[in-house]
Amino acid sequence: MKREDTLRKIIHVDMDAFFAAVEQRDNPELRGKPVIVGGKPGGRGVVSTCSYEARKFGVRSAMPTNEAYRLCPHGIFVRSNFEAYKEASTIVRNIFFEYTDLVEPLSLDEAYLDVTENHKGNPSATLIAEEIRARIFEETQLTASAGVAPNKFVAKIASDYNKPNGLTVITPNKVEEFVEQLEIKKFFGVGKATQKKMHALGIKTGADLKQWSEIDLVKAFGKSGRYYYRIARGIDDREVKPHRTRKSYGKERTFSEDVGDLDWVNTFLDDLATQISDGMRKIPTAGKTITLKVRYKNFDTITRSHSLAHYTNKAEEISTVAKQLLEQTEAGTREIRLLGISLSNLNLIEKEYWEQLELGV
Ligand code: TTP
Ligand code: MG
Protein backbone atom coordinates (compact mmCIF):
# COMPACT_ATOMS: atom_id res chain seq x y z
CA MET A 1 0.00 0.00 0.00
CA LYS A 2 1.24 3.48 -0.82
CA ARG A 3 2.03 5.46 2.27
CA GLU A 4 -0.28 8.35 1.27
CA ASP A 5 -3.23 5.94 1.21
CA THR A 6 -3.02 5.33 4.93
CA LEU A 7 -2.65 8.98 5.73
CA ARG A 8 -5.68 10.40 4.01
CA LYS A 9 -8.88 11.15 5.92
CA ILE A 10 -11.93 10.71 3.74
CA ILE A 11 -15.55 11.14 4.82
CA HIS A 12 -18.52 9.95 2.78
CA VAL A 13 -21.84 11.50 3.77
CA ASP A 14 -25.19 10.20 2.54
CA MET A 15 -28.58 11.57 3.63
CA ASP A 16 -31.04 8.95 4.89
CA ALA A 17 -34.04 8.18 2.67
CA PHE A 18 -33.48 11.69 1.37
CA PHE A 19 -36.61 12.60 -0.65
CA ALA A 20 -38.87 10.64 1.72
CA ALA A 21 -37.27 12.24 4.79
CA VAL A 22 -37.90 15.74 3.38
CA GLU A 23 -41.55 14.80 2.79
CA GLN A 24 -41.88 13.49 6.36
CA ARG A 25 -40.26 16.61 7.73
CA ASP A 26 -42.58 18.91 5.79
CA ASN A 27 -45.75 16.85 6.35
CA PRO A 28 -45.80 15.67 9.97
CA GLU A 29 -48.71 13.31 9.27
CA LEU A 30 -46.29 11.22 7.18
CA ARG A 31 -43.81 10.64 10.02
CA GLY A 32 -43.39 7.05 11.16
CA LYS A 33 -45.32 5.87 8.08
CA PRO A 34 -44.32 3.97 4.95
CA VAL A 35 -43.87 6.86 2.51
CA ILE A 36 -43.15 6.07 -1.12
CA VAL A 37 -41.93 8.93 -3.33
CA GLY A 38 -42.53 8.71 -7.07
CA GLY A 39 -45.60 8.36 -9.21
CA LYS A 40 -48.98 7.16 -8.00
CA PRO A 41 -49.68 3.43 -8.37
CA GLY A 42 -51.63 2.54 -11.49
CA GLY A 43 -49.27 4.51 -13.72
CA ARG A 44 -46.02 3.42 -15.28
CA GLY A 45 -43.76 5.33 -12.88
CA VAL A 46 -41.01 4.04 -10.64
CA VAL A 47 -40.18 4.64 -7.01
CA SER A 48 -37.59 7.40 -6.42
CA THR A 49 -37.09 6.35 -2.83
CA CYS A 50 -39.11 5.37 0.22
CA SER A 51 -38.98 5.80 3.97
CA TYR A 52 -37.32 3.11 6.09
CA GLU A 53 -40.82 2.13 7.28
CA ALA A 54 -41.64 1.19 3.66
CA ARG A 55 -38.33 -0.65 3.16
CA LYS A 56 -39.47 -3.25 5.70
CA PHE A 57 -41.98 -4.40 3.08
CA GLY A 58 -39.32 -4.73 0.40
CA VAL A 59 -39.99 -1.46 -1.42
CA ARG A 60 -36.86 -0.05 -3.09
CA SER A 61 -35.68 2.79 -5.35
CA ALA A 62 -36.24 2.24 -9.09
CA MET A 63 -38.97 -0.37 -8.48
CA PRO A 64 -42.18 0.12 -10.52
CA THR A 65 -44.77 1.87 -8.32
CA ASN A 66 -47.24 -0.91 -9.12
CA GLU A 67 -44.90 -3.46 -7.58
CA ALA A 68 -44.39 -1.18 -4.56
CA TYR A 69 -48.18 -1.04 -4.18
CA ARG A 70 -48.40 -4.83 -4.27
CA LEU A 71 -45.72 -5.12 -1.54
CA CYS A 72 -47.04 -2.25 0.56
CA PRO A 73 -50.70 -1.46 -0.23
CA HIS A 74 -51.09 0.76 2.85
CA GLY A 75 -48.05 2.83 1.78
CA ILE A 76 -48.53 6.56 1.27
CA PHE A 77 -47.55 7.44 -2.28
CA VAL A 78 -46.43 11.02 -2.78
CA ARG A 79 -45.16 12.96 -5.77
CA SER A 80 -41.67 14.34 -5.65
CA ASN A 81 -41.09 17.99 -4.88
CA PHE A 82 -37.71 18.69 -6.37
CA GLU A 83 -37.43 22.30 -5.18
CA ALA A 84 -37.58 21.21 -1.53
CA TYR A 85 -34.90 18.56 -2.09
CA LYS A 86 -32.68 21.04 -3.90
CA GLU A 87 -32.98 23.52 -1.06
CA ALA A 88 -32.00 20.93 1.56
CA SER A 89 -29.16 19.75 -0.66
CA THR A 90 -27.74 23.26 -0.94
CA ILE A 91 -27.78 23.75 2.83
CA VAL A 92 -26.01 20.40 3.35
CA ARG A 93 -23.42 21.16 0.69
CA ASN A 94 -22.61 24.53 2.21
CA ILE A 95 -21.98 22.82 5.55
CA PHE A 96 -19.42 20.56 3.82
CA PHE A 97 -17.60 23.57 2.40
CA GLU A 98 -17.14 24.99 5.88
CA TYR A 99 -14.80 22.08 6.56
CA THR A 100 -12.94 21.62 3.29
CA ASP A 101 -12.83 22.78 -0.32
CA LEU A 102 -12.27 19.16 -1.36
CA VAL A 103 -15.93 18.20 -1.64
CA GLU A 104 -17.01 15.85 -4.43
CA PRO A 105 -20.79 15.67 -4.68
CA LEU A 106 -22.05 12.40 -6.16
CA SER A 107 -25.69 13.39 -6.17
CA LEU A 108 -28.04 15.77 -4.39
CA ASP A 109 -27.67 13.87 -1.12
CA GLU A 110 -24.21 12.38 -1.18
CA ALA A 111 -20.60 13.56 -1.23
CA TYR A 112 -17.02 12.66 -0.50
CA LEU A 113 -14.96 15.05 1.61
CA ASP A 114 -11.20 14.97 2.01
CA VAL A 115 -10.55 16.42 5.47
CA THR A 116 -6.88 15.43 5.73
CA GLU A 117 -6.32 19.15 5.90
CA ASN A 118 -9.41 21.12 6.84
CA HIS A 119 -10.51 24.68 7.55
CA LYS A 120 -11.12 23.92 11.22
CA GLY A 121 -7.63 22.55 11.82
CA ASN A 122 -9.32 19.53 13.41
CA PRO A 123 -7.07 16.44 13.25
CA SER A 124 -9.95 14.01 13.92
CA ALA A 125 -12.02 13.01 10.89
CA THR A 126 -14.33 11.14 13.28
CA LEU A 127 -15.13 14.31 15.23
CA ILE A 128 -15.61 16.24 11.99
CA ALA A 129 -18.04 13.60 10.70
CA GLU A 130 -20.03 13.75 13.95
CA GLU A 131 -20.04 17.53 13.84
CA ILE A 132 -21.22 17.55 10.23
CA ARG A 133 -24.06 15.12 11.00
CA ALA A 134 -25.13 17.26 13.95
CA ARG A 135 -24.96 20.45 11.88
CA ILE A 136 -27.00 18.87 9.08
CA PHE A 137 -29.69 17.92 11.58
CA GLU A 138 -29.67 21.34 13.18
CA GLU A 139 -29.99 23.12 9.84
CA THR A 140 -32.38 20.79 8.01
CA GLN A 141 -33.98 18.51 10.63
CA LEU A 142 -32.83 15.63 8.43
CA THR A 143 -30.47 12.80 9.34
CA ALA A 144 -27.37 11.74 7.44
CA SER A 145 -25.10 8.74 7.75
CA ALA A 146 -21.35 8.99 7.37
CA GLY A 147 -18.36 6.76 6.83
CA VAL A 148 -14.82 7.72 7.78
CA ALA A 149 -11.91 5.85 6.21
CA PRO A 150 -8.51 6.36 4.59
CA ASN A 151 -10.01 6.11 1.09
CA LYS A 152 -13.17 6.60 -0.97
CA PHE A 153 -14.00 2.93 -1.51
CA VAL A 154 -14.04 2.10 2.20
CA ALA A 155 -15.64 5.42 3.26
CA LYS A 156 -18.58 4.87 0.92
CA ILE A 157 -19.26 1.36 2.12
CA ALA A 158 -18.82 2.51 5.72
CA SER A 159 -21.46 5.25 5.38
CA ASP A 160 -23.96 2.59 4.33
CA TYR A 161 -22.99 0.24 7.14
CA ASN A 162 -25.01 1.77 9.99
CA LYS A 163 -27.82 3.44 8.10
CA PRO A 164 -29.98 5.32 8.99
CA ASN A 165 -28.46 8.03 11.19
CA GLY A 166 -25.22 6.12 11.72
CA LEU A 167 -21.50 6.70 11.71
CA THR A 168 -18.94 4.03 10.88
CA VAL A 169 -15.25 4.71 11.30
CA ILE A 170 -12.71 2.39 9.71
CA THR A 171 -9.24 3.35 10.85
CA PRO A 172 -6.30 2.42 8.59
CA ASN A 173 -5.36 -0.61 10.68
CA LYS A 174 -8.92 -2.00 10.42
CA VAL A 175 -9.37 -1.58 6.67
CA GLU A 176 -8.31 -5.07 5.60
CA GLU A 177 -10.36 -6.77 8.31
CA PHE A 178 -13.41 -4.68 7.37
CA VAL A 179 -13.15 -5.49 3.67
CA GLU A 180 -12.58 -9.21 4.34
CA GLN A 181 -15.87 -9.68 6.16
CA LEU A 182 -17.91 -7.74 3.58
CA GLU A 183 -20.26 -9.54 1.28
CA ILE A 184 -19.37 -8.97 -2.37
CA LYS A 185 -22.77 -7.36 -2.98
CA LYS A 186 -21.70 -4.47 -0.73
CA PHE A 187 -18.71 -3.72 -2.97
CA PHE A 188 -19.34 -0.49 -4.81
CA GLY A 189 -18.36 -0.89 -8.45
CA VAL A 190 -19.15 -4.62 -8.57
CA GLY A 191 -22.30 -4.88 -10.66
CA LYS A 192 -25.04 -7.52 -10.51
CA ALA A 193 -23.63 -9.60 -13.37
CA THR A 194 -20.14 -9.67 -11.86
CA GLN A 195 -21.60 -10.62 -8.48
CA LYS A 196 -23.30 -13.59 -10.09
CA LYS A 197 -20.09 -14.67 -11.74
CA MET A 198 -18.15 -14.27 -8.49
CA HIS A 199 -20.72 -16.33 -6.62
CA ALA A 200 -20.41 -19.08 -9.24
CA LEU A 201 -16.64 -19.04 -8.61
CA GLY A 202 -17.20 -19.34 -4.85
CA ILE A 203 -16.35 -15.69 -4.14
CA LYS A 204 -18.91 -14.49 -1.59
CA THR A 205 -16.91 -12.18 0.67
CA GLY A 206 -13.92 -9.87 0.59
CA ALA A 207 -11.83 -12.65 2.17
CA ASP A 208 -12.78 -15.03 -0.68
CA LEU A 209 -11.79 -12.40 -3.23
CA LYS A 210 -8.46 -11.87 -1.50
CA GLN A 211 -7.51 -15.51 -2.14
CA TRP A 212 -7.24 -14.78 -5.85
CA SER A 213 -4.03 -13.64 -7.48
CA GLU A 214 -4.10 -10.54 -9.68
CA ILE A 215 -3.38 -12.60 -12.78
CA ASP A 216 -6.22 -15.01 -12.13
CA LEU A 217 -8.64 -12.15 -11.51
CA VAL A 218 -7.62 -10.51 -14.79
CA LYS A 219 -8.07 -13.84 -16.58
CA ALA A 220 -11.55 -14.22 -15.12
CA PHE A 221 -12.77 -10.61 -15.27
CA GLY A 222 -10.54 -8.79 -17.74
CA LYS A 223 -9.16 -5.35 -16.86
CA SER A 224 -11.55 -4.94 -13.90
CA GLY A 225 -9.68 -7.84 -12.27
CA ARG A 226 -6.94 -5.41 -11.30
CA TYR A 227 -9.46 -3.17 -9.57
CA TYR A 228 -10.93 -6.15 -7.70
CA TYR A 229 -7.46 -7.23 -6.61
CA ARG A 230 -6.81 -3.82 -5.11
CA ILE A 231 -10.17 -3.26 -3.42
CA ALA A 232 -10.00 -6.74 -1.82
CA ARG A 233 -7.03 -5.28 0.04
CA GLY A 234 -8.80 -2.00 0.77
CA ILE A 235 -6.52 -0.10 -1.62
CA ASP A 236 -8.01 2.85 -3.49
CA ASP A 237 -5.98 5.93 -4.31
CA ARG A 238 -8.64 7.85 -6.23
CA GLU A 239 -8.64 11.49 -5.16
CA VAL A 240 -11.62 13.51 -4.01
CA LYS A 241 -12.31 15.74 -7.00
CA PRO A 242 -14.27 18.90 -6.37
CA HIS A 243 -15.85 19.13 -9.82
CA ARG A 244 -18.44 21.71 -8.94
CA THR A 245 -17.79 25.32 -8.23
CA ARG A 246 -18.61 26.77 -4.87
CA LYS A 247 -21.98 28.54 -4.69
CA SER A 248 -21.47 30.62 -1.59
CA TYR A 249 -18.93 31.54 1.04
CA GLY A 250 -19.76 32.41 4.60
CA LYS A 251 -19.21 31.98 8.29
CA GLU A 252 -21.46 31.91 11.28
CA ARG A 253 -21.20 31.57 15.02
CA THR A 254 -23.46 30.26 17.75
CA PHE A 255 -22.84 32.24 20.92
CA SER A 256 -22.29 30.63 24.29
CA GLU A 257 -24.86 33.07 25.71
CA ASP A 258 -27.74 34.73 23.84
CA VAL A 259 -26.97 38.33 22.86
CA GLY A 260 -29.19 41.40 23.18
CA ASP A 261 -26.62 44.24 22.97
CA LEU A 262 -26.71 45.88 19.52
CA ASP A 263 -23.27 47.49 19.83
CA TRP A 264 -21.75 44.12 20.58
CA VAL A 265 -23.55 42.62 17.57
CA ASN A 266 -22.24 45.36 15.26
CA THR A 267 -18.67 44.83 16.44
CA PHE A 268 -19.09 41.11 15.95
CA LEU A 269 -20.26 41.70 12.36
CA ASP A 270 -17.07 43.71 11.70
CA ASP A 271 -14.96 40.77 12.89
CA LEU A 272 -16.97 38.24 10.93
CA ALA A 273 -16.71 40.36 7.76
CA THR A 274 -12.92 40.51 8.19
CA GLN A 275 -12.68 36.72 8.56
CA ILE A 276 -14.87 36.20 5.49
CA SER A 277 -12.88 38.68 3.47
CA ASP A 278 -9.62 36.90 4.39
CA GLY A 279 -11.07 33.51 3.49
CA MET A 280 -12.45 34.69 0.16
CA ARG A 281 -9.17 36.29 -0.80
CA LYS A 282 -7.41 33.01 -0.22
CA ILE A 283 -9.58 31.13 -2.72
CA PRO A 284 -9.77 33.76 -4.36
CA THR A 285 -13.35 34.64 -4.96
CA ALA A 286 -15.79 37.53 -4.62
CA GLY A 287 -19.58 37.71 -4.47
CA LYS A 288 -22.42 40.05 -5.35
CA THR A 289 -25.10 38.95 -2.90
CA ILE A 290 -24.60 39.38 0.83
CA THR A 291 -26.86 37.44 3.18
CA LEU A 292 -27.20 37.95 6.91
CA LYS A 293 -28.52 35.04 8.94
CA VAL A 294 -29.99 35.53 12.38
CA ARG A 295 -31.17 32.83 14.72
CA TYR A 296 -33.15 34.12 17.69
CA LYS A 297 -33.14 32.65 21.17
CA ASN A 298 -36.18 30.44 20.38
CA PHE A 299 -34.43 29.01 17.24
CA ASP A 300 -36.52 31.04 14.75
CA THR A 301 -34.08 31.61 11.91
CA ILE A 302 -34.30 34.36 9.32
CA THR A 303 -32.12 35.60 6.47
CA ARG A 304 -31.94 39.02 4.85
CA SER A 305 -30.08 39.56 1.56
CA HIS A 306 -28.85 42.43 -0.54
CA SER A 307 -27.28 42.27 -3.99
CA LEU A 308 -24.64 44.74 -5.10
CA ALA A 309 -24.05 45.76 -8.70
CA HIS A 310 -20.45 44.56 -8.45
CA TYR A 311 -18.41 41.73 -6.92
CA THR A 312 -16.77 42.28 -3.59
CA ASN A 313 -14.67 40.54 -0.99
CA LYS A 314 -13.80 43.66 0.97
CA ALA A 315 -14.35 43.44 4.71
CA GLU A 316 -15.60 47.01 5.00
CA GLU A 317 -18.17 46.65 2.28
CA ILE A 318 -19.37 43.30 3.60
CA SER A 319 -19.81 44.63 7.13
CA THR A 320 -21.56 47.83 5.97
CA VAL A 321 -24.15 45.82 4.05
CA ALA A 322 -24.50 43.28 6.89
CA LYS A 323 -25.22 46.12 9.35
CA GLN A 324 -27.86 47.58 7.03
CA LEU A 325 -29.44 44.14 6.79
CA LEU A 326 -29.35 43.87 10.59
CA GLU A 327 -31.72 46.86 10.73
CA GLN A 328 -34.31 44.72 8.92
CA THR A 329 -34.23 42.19 11.77
CA GLU A 330 -35.44 42.26 15.36
CA ALA A 331 -31.89 42.34 16.73
CA GLY A 332 -31.84 44.51 19.84
CA THR A 333 -35.42 43.67 20.78
CA ARG A 334 -35.05 39.87 20.55
CA GLU A 335 -32.05 37.99 21.85
CA ILE A 336 -29.86 36.27 19.27
CA ARG A 337 -28.13 32.91 19.53
CA LEU A 338 -26.49 32.77 16.12
CA LEU A 339 -25.25 35.25 13.53
CA GLY A 340 -23.84 34.53 10.11
CA ILE A 341 -22.85 36.32 6.93
CA SER A 342 -22.47 34.68 3.55
CA LEU A 343 -21.74 35.84 0.03
CA SER A 344 -23.29 34.19 -2.99
CA ASN A 345 -23.43 34.89 -6.73
CA LEU A 346 -19.74 34.17 -6.64
CA ASN A 347 -17.15 34.74 -9.26
CA LEU A 348 -13.88 32.87 -9.27
CA ILE A 349 -11.58 35.77 -9.85
CA GLU A 350 -9.29 36.08 -12.80
CA LYS A 351 -5.83 37.34 -11.92
CA GLU A 352 -6.35 40.88 -13.32
CA TYR A 353 -9.65 41.27 -11.58
CA TRP A 354 -8.08 40.08 -8.35
CA GLU A 355 -5.36 42.71 -8.64
CA GLN A 356 -7.99 45.35 -9.30
CA LEU A 357 -9.76 44.42 -6.09
CA GLU A 358 -6.50 44.43 -4.19
CA LEU A 359 -5.77 47.95 -5.40
CA GLY A 360 -9.32 48.98 -4.65
CA VAL A 361 -9.90 50.46 -8.12
P1 TTP B 1 -29.94 7.37 -2.21
O1 TTP B 1 -28.94 8.03 -1.32
O2 TTP B 1 -29.50 6.21 -3.01
O3 TTP B 1 -31.19 6.88 -1.35
P2 TTP B 1 -31.90 7.54 -0.11
O4 TTP B 1 -31.20 8.76 0.36
O5 TTP B 1 -33.34 7.73 -0.44
O6 TTP B 1 -31.81 6.40 0.99
P3 TTP B 1 -30.53 5.88 1.80
O7 TTP B 1 -29.37 6.72 1.38
O8 TTP B 1 -30.90 6.10 3.25
O9 TTP B 1 -30.39 4.46 1.46
O10 TTP B 1 -30.55 8.41 -3.21
C1 TTP B 1 -30.77 9.77 -2.87
C2 TTP B 1 -32.05 10.29 -3.50
O11 TTP B 1 -31.97 10.19 -4.92
C3 TTP B 1 -33.27 9.52 -3.09
O12 TTP B 1 -33.85 10.01 -1.87
C4 TTP B 1 -34.16 9.68 -4.27
C5 TTP B 1 -33.24 9.84 -5.46
N1 TTP B 1 -33.15 8.58 -6.22
C6 TTP B 1 -34.02 8.40 -7.29
O13 TTP B 1 -34.82 9.29 -7.61
N2 TTP B 1 -33.96 7.21 -7.97
C7 TTP B 1 -33.10 6.20 -7.64
O14 TTP B 1 -33.10 5.14 -8.28
C8 TTP B 1 -32.22 6.39 -6.54
C9 TTP B 1 -31.27 5.30 -6.13
C10 TTP B 1 -32.29 7.60 -5.86
MG1 MG C 1 -29.14 8.78 0.66
XYZ file of C-alpha atoms and ligand atoms in Angstrom:
391
model
C 0.000 0.000 0.000
C 1.236 3.480 -0.815
C 2.029 5.461 2.269
C -0.279 8.352 1.271
C -3.227 5.944 1.210
C -3.020 5.328 4.926
C -2.651 8.984 5.729
C -5.685 10.399 4.008
C -8.879 11.152 5.921
C -11.934 10.707 3.743
C -15.550 11.136 4.818
C -18.520 9.945 2.777
C -21.840 11.499 3.774
C -25.189 10.202 2.536
C -28.577 11.574 3.631
C -31.036 8.952 4.886
C -34.041 8.183 2.674
C -33.483 11.689 1.375
C -36.609 12.595 -0.653
C -38.871 10.644 1.724
C -37.269 12.241 4.793
C -37.900 15.736 3.379
C -41.551 14.798 2.793
C -41.878 13.488 6.357
C -40.258 16.614 7.732
C -42.580 18.913 5.792
C -45.754 16.850 6.350
C -45.803 15.667 9.974
C -48.707 13.307 9.273
C -46.289 11.216 7.180
C -43.812 10.641 10.016
C -43.385 7.055 11.157
C -45.320 5.872 8.083
C -44.315 3.967 4.948
C -43.870 6.857 2.508
C -43.145 6.072 -1.123
C -41.927 8.933 -3.331
C -42.533 8.714 -7.074
C -45.604 8.356 -9.214
C -48.983 7.162 -7.999
C -49.684 3.425 -8.368
C -51.633 2.538 -11.490
C -49.271 4.507 -13.721
C -46.016 3.418 -15.284
C -43.763 5.329 -12.878
C -41.007 4.044 -10.643
C -40.182 4.645 -7.007
C -37.593 7.399 -6.422
C -37.094 6.354 -2.826
C -39.107 5.374 0.218
C -38.978 5.797 3.975
C -37.322 3.112 6.089
C -40.819 2.133 7.277
C -41.643 1.185 3.660
C -38.332 -0.646 3.159
C -39.469 -3.254 5.701
C -41.980 -4.398 3.076
C -39.316 -4.730 0.401
C -39.993 -1.462 -1.417
C -36.858 -0.055 -3.086
C -35.684 2.785 -5.349
C -36.240 2.239 -9.088
C -38.974 -0.366 -8.484
C -42.181 0.121 -10.520
C -44.767 1.874 -8.318
C -47.241 -0.914 -9.117
C -44.900 -3.458 -7.578
C -44.387 -1.181 -4.561
C -48.184 -1.038 -4.176
C -48.404 -4.834 -4.266
C -45.722 -5.118 -1.538
C -47.042 -2.251 0.564
C -50.702 -1.456 -0.231
C -51.092 0.761 2.849
C -48.045 2.835 1.778
C -48.530 6.562 1.274
C -47.554 7.437 -2.283
C -46.430 11.025 -2.780
C -45.164 12.959 -5.774
C -41.670 14.340 -5.649
C -41.087 17.989 -4.881
C -37.707 18.690 -6.372
C -37.434 22.296 -5.183
C -37.583 21.210 -1.532
C -34.902 18.556 -2.089
C -32.683 21.035 -3.896
C -32.980 23.520 -1.063
C -32.001 20.933 1.565
C -29.162 19.745 -0.659
C -27.736 23.263 -0.936
C -27.778 23.751 2.831
C -26.014 20.404 3.350
C -23.416 21.160 0.693
C -22.605 24.527 2.208
C -21.985 22.823 5.552
C -19.423 20.561 3.821
C -17.603 23.571 2.401
C -17.142 24.988 5.880
C -14.796 22.084 6.563
C -12.944 21.625 3.286
C -12.830 22.781 -0.321
C -12.274 19.159 -1.356
C -15.929 18.199 -1.640
C -17.005 15.853 -4.427
C -20.787 15.669 -4.678
C -22.048 12.399 -6.158
C -25.693 13.395 -6.171
C -28.041 15.774 -4.386
C -27.669 13.872 -1.116
C -24.209 12.375 -1.178
C -20.604 13.556 -1.235
C -17.018 12.658 -0.495
C -14.958 15.045 1.613
C -11.202 14.968 2.005
C -10.553 16.424 5.467
C -6.883 15.427 5.734
C -6.320 19.146 5.899
C -9.406 21.122 6.841
C -10.510 24.678 7.546
C -11.121 23.920 11.217
C -7.634 22.547 11.817
C -9.318 19.532 13.406
C -7.074 16.442 13.253
C -9.948 14.015 13.923
C -12.021 13.005 10.892
C -14.334 11.144 13.277
C -15.126 14.311 15.226
C -15.605 16.244 11.993
C -18.036 13.605 10.700
C -20.027 13.753 13.945
C -20.044 17.534 13.836
C -21.224 17.553 10.228
C -24.058 15.120 10.999
C -25.134 17.257 13.954
C -24.960 20.451 11.881
C -27.001 18.873 9.081
C -29.688 17.917 11.575
C -29.668 21.337 13.183
C -29.993 23.122 9.837
C -32.383 20.794 8.013
C -33.980 18.506 10.630
C -32.826 15.626 8.429
C -30.470 12.801 9.340
C -27.374 11.741 7.441
C -25.100 8.739 7.750
C -21.354 8.988 7.371
C -18.365 6.763 6.831
C -14.824 7.715 7.775
C -11.908 5.851 6.212
C -8.511 6.358 4.588
C -10.008 6.112 1.089
C -13.169 6.603 -0.973
C -13.998 2.933 -1.509
C -14.039 2.101 2.195
C -15.641 5.421 3.257
C -18.580 4.865 0.915
C -19.258 1.355 2.125
C -18.819 2.512 5.722
C -21.461 5.248 5.382
C -23.960 2.594 4.325
C -22.994 0.236 7.139
C -25.008 1.772 9.987
C -27.817 3.440 8.096
C -29.979 5.321 8.986
C -28.465 8.033 11.194
C -25.224 6.123 11.725
C -21.498 6.696 11.715
C -18.943 4.027 10.884
C -15.249 4.712 11.301
C -12.711 2.393 9.710
C -9.236 3.351 10.851
C -6.303 2.419 8.585
C -5.359 -0.610 10.680
C -8.917 -2.002 10.420
C -9.365 -1.575 6.667
C -8.310 -5.071 5.605
C -10.361 -6.771 8.309
C -13.411 -4.676 7.369
C -13.149 -5.492 3.667
C -12.576 -9.215 4.343
C -15.867 -9.676 6.157
C -17.911 -7.737 3.584
C -20.256 -9.544 1.276
C -19.374 -8.971 -2.371
C -22.769 -7.358 -2.978
C -21.704 -4.467 -0.731
C -18.714 -3.717 -2.966
C -19.343 -0.485 -4.813
C -18.364 -0.894 -8.450
C -19.151 -4.619 -8.570
C -22.305 -4.883 -10.664
C -25.037 -7.517 -10.510
C -23.626 -9.597 -13.375
C -20.140 -9.673 -11.855
C -21.595 -10.624 -8.477
C -23.301 -13.586 -10.089
C -20.094 -14.674 -11.739
C -18.152 -14.272 -8.494
C -20.718 -16.335 -6.619
C -20.406 -19.078 -9.244
C -16.639 -19.044 -8.613
C -17.200 -19.341 -4.846
C -16.353 -15.686 -4.144
C -18.909 -14.491 -1.592
C -16.912 -12.177 0.674
C -13.917 -9.870 0.589
C -11.833 -12.647 2.166
C -12.783 -15.028 -0.680
C -11.787 -12.397 -3.232
C -8.461 -11.866 -1.501
C -7.512 -15.508 -2.136
C -7.244 -14.777 -5.848
C -4.031 -13.644 -7.478
C -4.095 -10.539 -9.677
C -3.376 -12.604 -12.785
C -6.223 -15.012 -12.133
C -8.641 -12.153 -11.511
C -7.617 -10.512 -14.789
C -8.074 -13.842 -16.577
C -11.554 -14.216 -15.124
C -12.768 -10.610 -15.274
C -10.536 -8.788 -17.738
C -9.159 -5.348 -16.858
C -11.545 -4.941 -13.898
C -9.682 -7.837 -12.267
C -6.936 -5.409 -11.299
C -9.459 -3.171 -9.572
C -10.933 -6.148 -7.702
C -7.461 -7.232 -6.611
C -6.812 -3.818 -5.112
C -10.175 -3.256 -3.418
C -9.998 -6.741 -1.822
C -7.026 -5.279 0.041
C -8.799 -1.997 0.771
C -6.523 -0.097 -1.616
C -8.013 2.852 -3.485
C -5.975 5.932 -4.309
C -8.637 7.850 -6.226
C -8.644 11.487 -5.164
C -11.617 13.515 -4.007
C -12.308 15.737 -7.002
C -14.265 18.905 -6.371
C -15.855 19.134 -9.817
C -18.441 21.711 -8.935
C -17.790 25.321 -8.234
C -18.610 26.766 -4.871
C -21.976 28.544 -4.690
C -21.473 30.616 -1.587
C -18.934 31.536 1.038
C -19.765 32.415 4.597
C -19.213 31.982 8.288
C -21.458 31.909 11.282
C -21.196 31.566 15.015
C -23.457 30.257 17.754
C -22.837 32.243 20.921
C -22.288 30.634 24.290
C -24.862 33.069 25.706
C -27.738 34.726 23.835
C -26.969 38.334 22.858
C -29.185 41.404 23.179
C -26.625 44.235 22.970
C -26.712 45.884 19.519
C -23.274 47.490 19.829
C -21.751 44.123 20.582
C -23.547 42.622 17.569
C -22.243 45.360 15.262
C -18.674 44.831 16.438
C -19.089 41.111 15.949
C -20.262 41.704 12.361
C -17.068 43.713 11.701
C -14.960 40.766 12.890
C -16.971 38.245 10.933
C -16.707 40.360 7.761
C -12.923 40.506 8.193
C -12.680 36.716 8.559
C -14.866 36.200 5.493
C -12.877 38.678 3.470
C -9.616 36.899 4.389
C -11.070 33.515 3.493
C -12.447 34.691 0.160
C -9.171 36.293 -0.803
C -7.411 33.013 -0.222
C -9.585 31.125 -2.717
C -9.769 33.757 -4.365
C -13.354 34.637 -4.963
C -15.794 37.527 -4.616
C -19.583 37.714 -4.469
C -22.417 40.054 -5.350
C -25.099 38.945 -2.904
C -24.605 39.379 0.828
C -26.856 37.443 3.184
C -27.200 37.955 6.913
C -28.522 35.036 8.935
C -29.989 35.534 12.383
C -31.173 32.830 14.724
C -33.153 34.123 17.688
C -33.138 32.646 21.174
C -36.180 30.438 20.378
C -34.432 29.006 17.237
C -36.522 31.039 14.754
C -34.076 31.607 11.909
C -34.301 34.363 9.322
C -32.121 35.596 6.474
C -31.935 39.017 4.849
C -30.076 39.564 1.557
C -28.847 42.435 -0.539
C -27.277 42.273 -3.991
C -24.643 44.738 -5.099
C -24.055 45.763 -8.699
C -20.447 44.561 -8.445
C -18.414 41.726 -6.919
C -16.773 42.284 -3.591
C -14.670 40.541 -0.991
C -13.796 43.658 0.972
C -14.351 43.439 4.708
C -15.596 47.013 5.003
C -18.170 46.645 2.284
C -19.374 43.303 3.600
C -19.808 44.628 7.128
C -21.560 47.833 5.972
C -24.150 45.816 4.054
C -24.504 43.282 6.889
C -25.220 46.119 9.346
C -27.860 47.578 7.028
C -29.442 44.144 6.795
C -29.353 43.866 10.588
C -31.724 46.857 10.726
C -34.306 44.724 8.922
C -34.229 42.191 11.768
C -35.437 42.264 15.360
C -31.888 42.342 16.731
C -31.835 44.508 19.838
C -35.417 43.668 20.778
C -35.049 39.875 20.550
C -32.050 37.988 21.846
C -29.858 36.266 19.275
C -28.125 32.905 19.532
C -26.486 32.767 16.118
C -25.245 35.247 13.533
C -23.842 34.527 10.110
C -22.853 36.317 6.932
C -22.469 34.681 3.547
C -21.741 35.836 0.031
C -23.292 34.186 -2.995
C -23.430 34.887 -6.728
C -19.740 34.166 -6.635
C -17.146 34.736 -9.263
C -13.877 32.874 -9.275
C -11.582 35.774 -9.851
C -9.288 36.077 -12.798
C -5.834 37.338 -11.923
C -6.345 40.875 -13.318
C -9.649 41.271 -11.585
C -8.080 40.078 -8.350
C -5.364 42.706 -8.636
C -7.992 45.354 -9.296
C -9.758 44.423 -6.087
C -6.505 44.425 -4.187
C -5.768 47.947 -5.402
C -9.318 48.977 -4.649
C -9.902 50.456 -8.115
P -29.939 7.367 -2.215
O -28.943 8.026 -1.319
O -29.499 6.212 -3.013
O -31.186 6.878 -1.352
P -31.899 7.536 -0.106
O -31.204 8.759 0.365
O -33.343 7.731 -0.439
O -31.811 6.400 0.989
P -30.528 5.880 1.805
O -29.368 6.718 1.376
O -30.900 6.096 3.251
O -30.388 4.460 1.460
O -30.549 8.411 -3.215
C -30.774 9.772 -2.872
C -32.048 10.292 -3.503
O -31.971 10.186 -4.916
C -33.272 9.521 -3.088
O -33.855 10.009 -1.871
C -34.162 9.681 -4.271
C -33.236 9.837 -5.458
N -33.154 8.580 -6.220
C -34.020 8.398 -7.287
O -34.821 9.287 -7.606
N -33.956 7.214 -7.974
C -33.104 6.201 -7.637
O -33.102 5.140 -8.277
C -32.219 6.392 -6.542
C -31.267 5.299 -6.129
C -32.290 7.601 -5.861
Mg -29.136 8.778 0.660
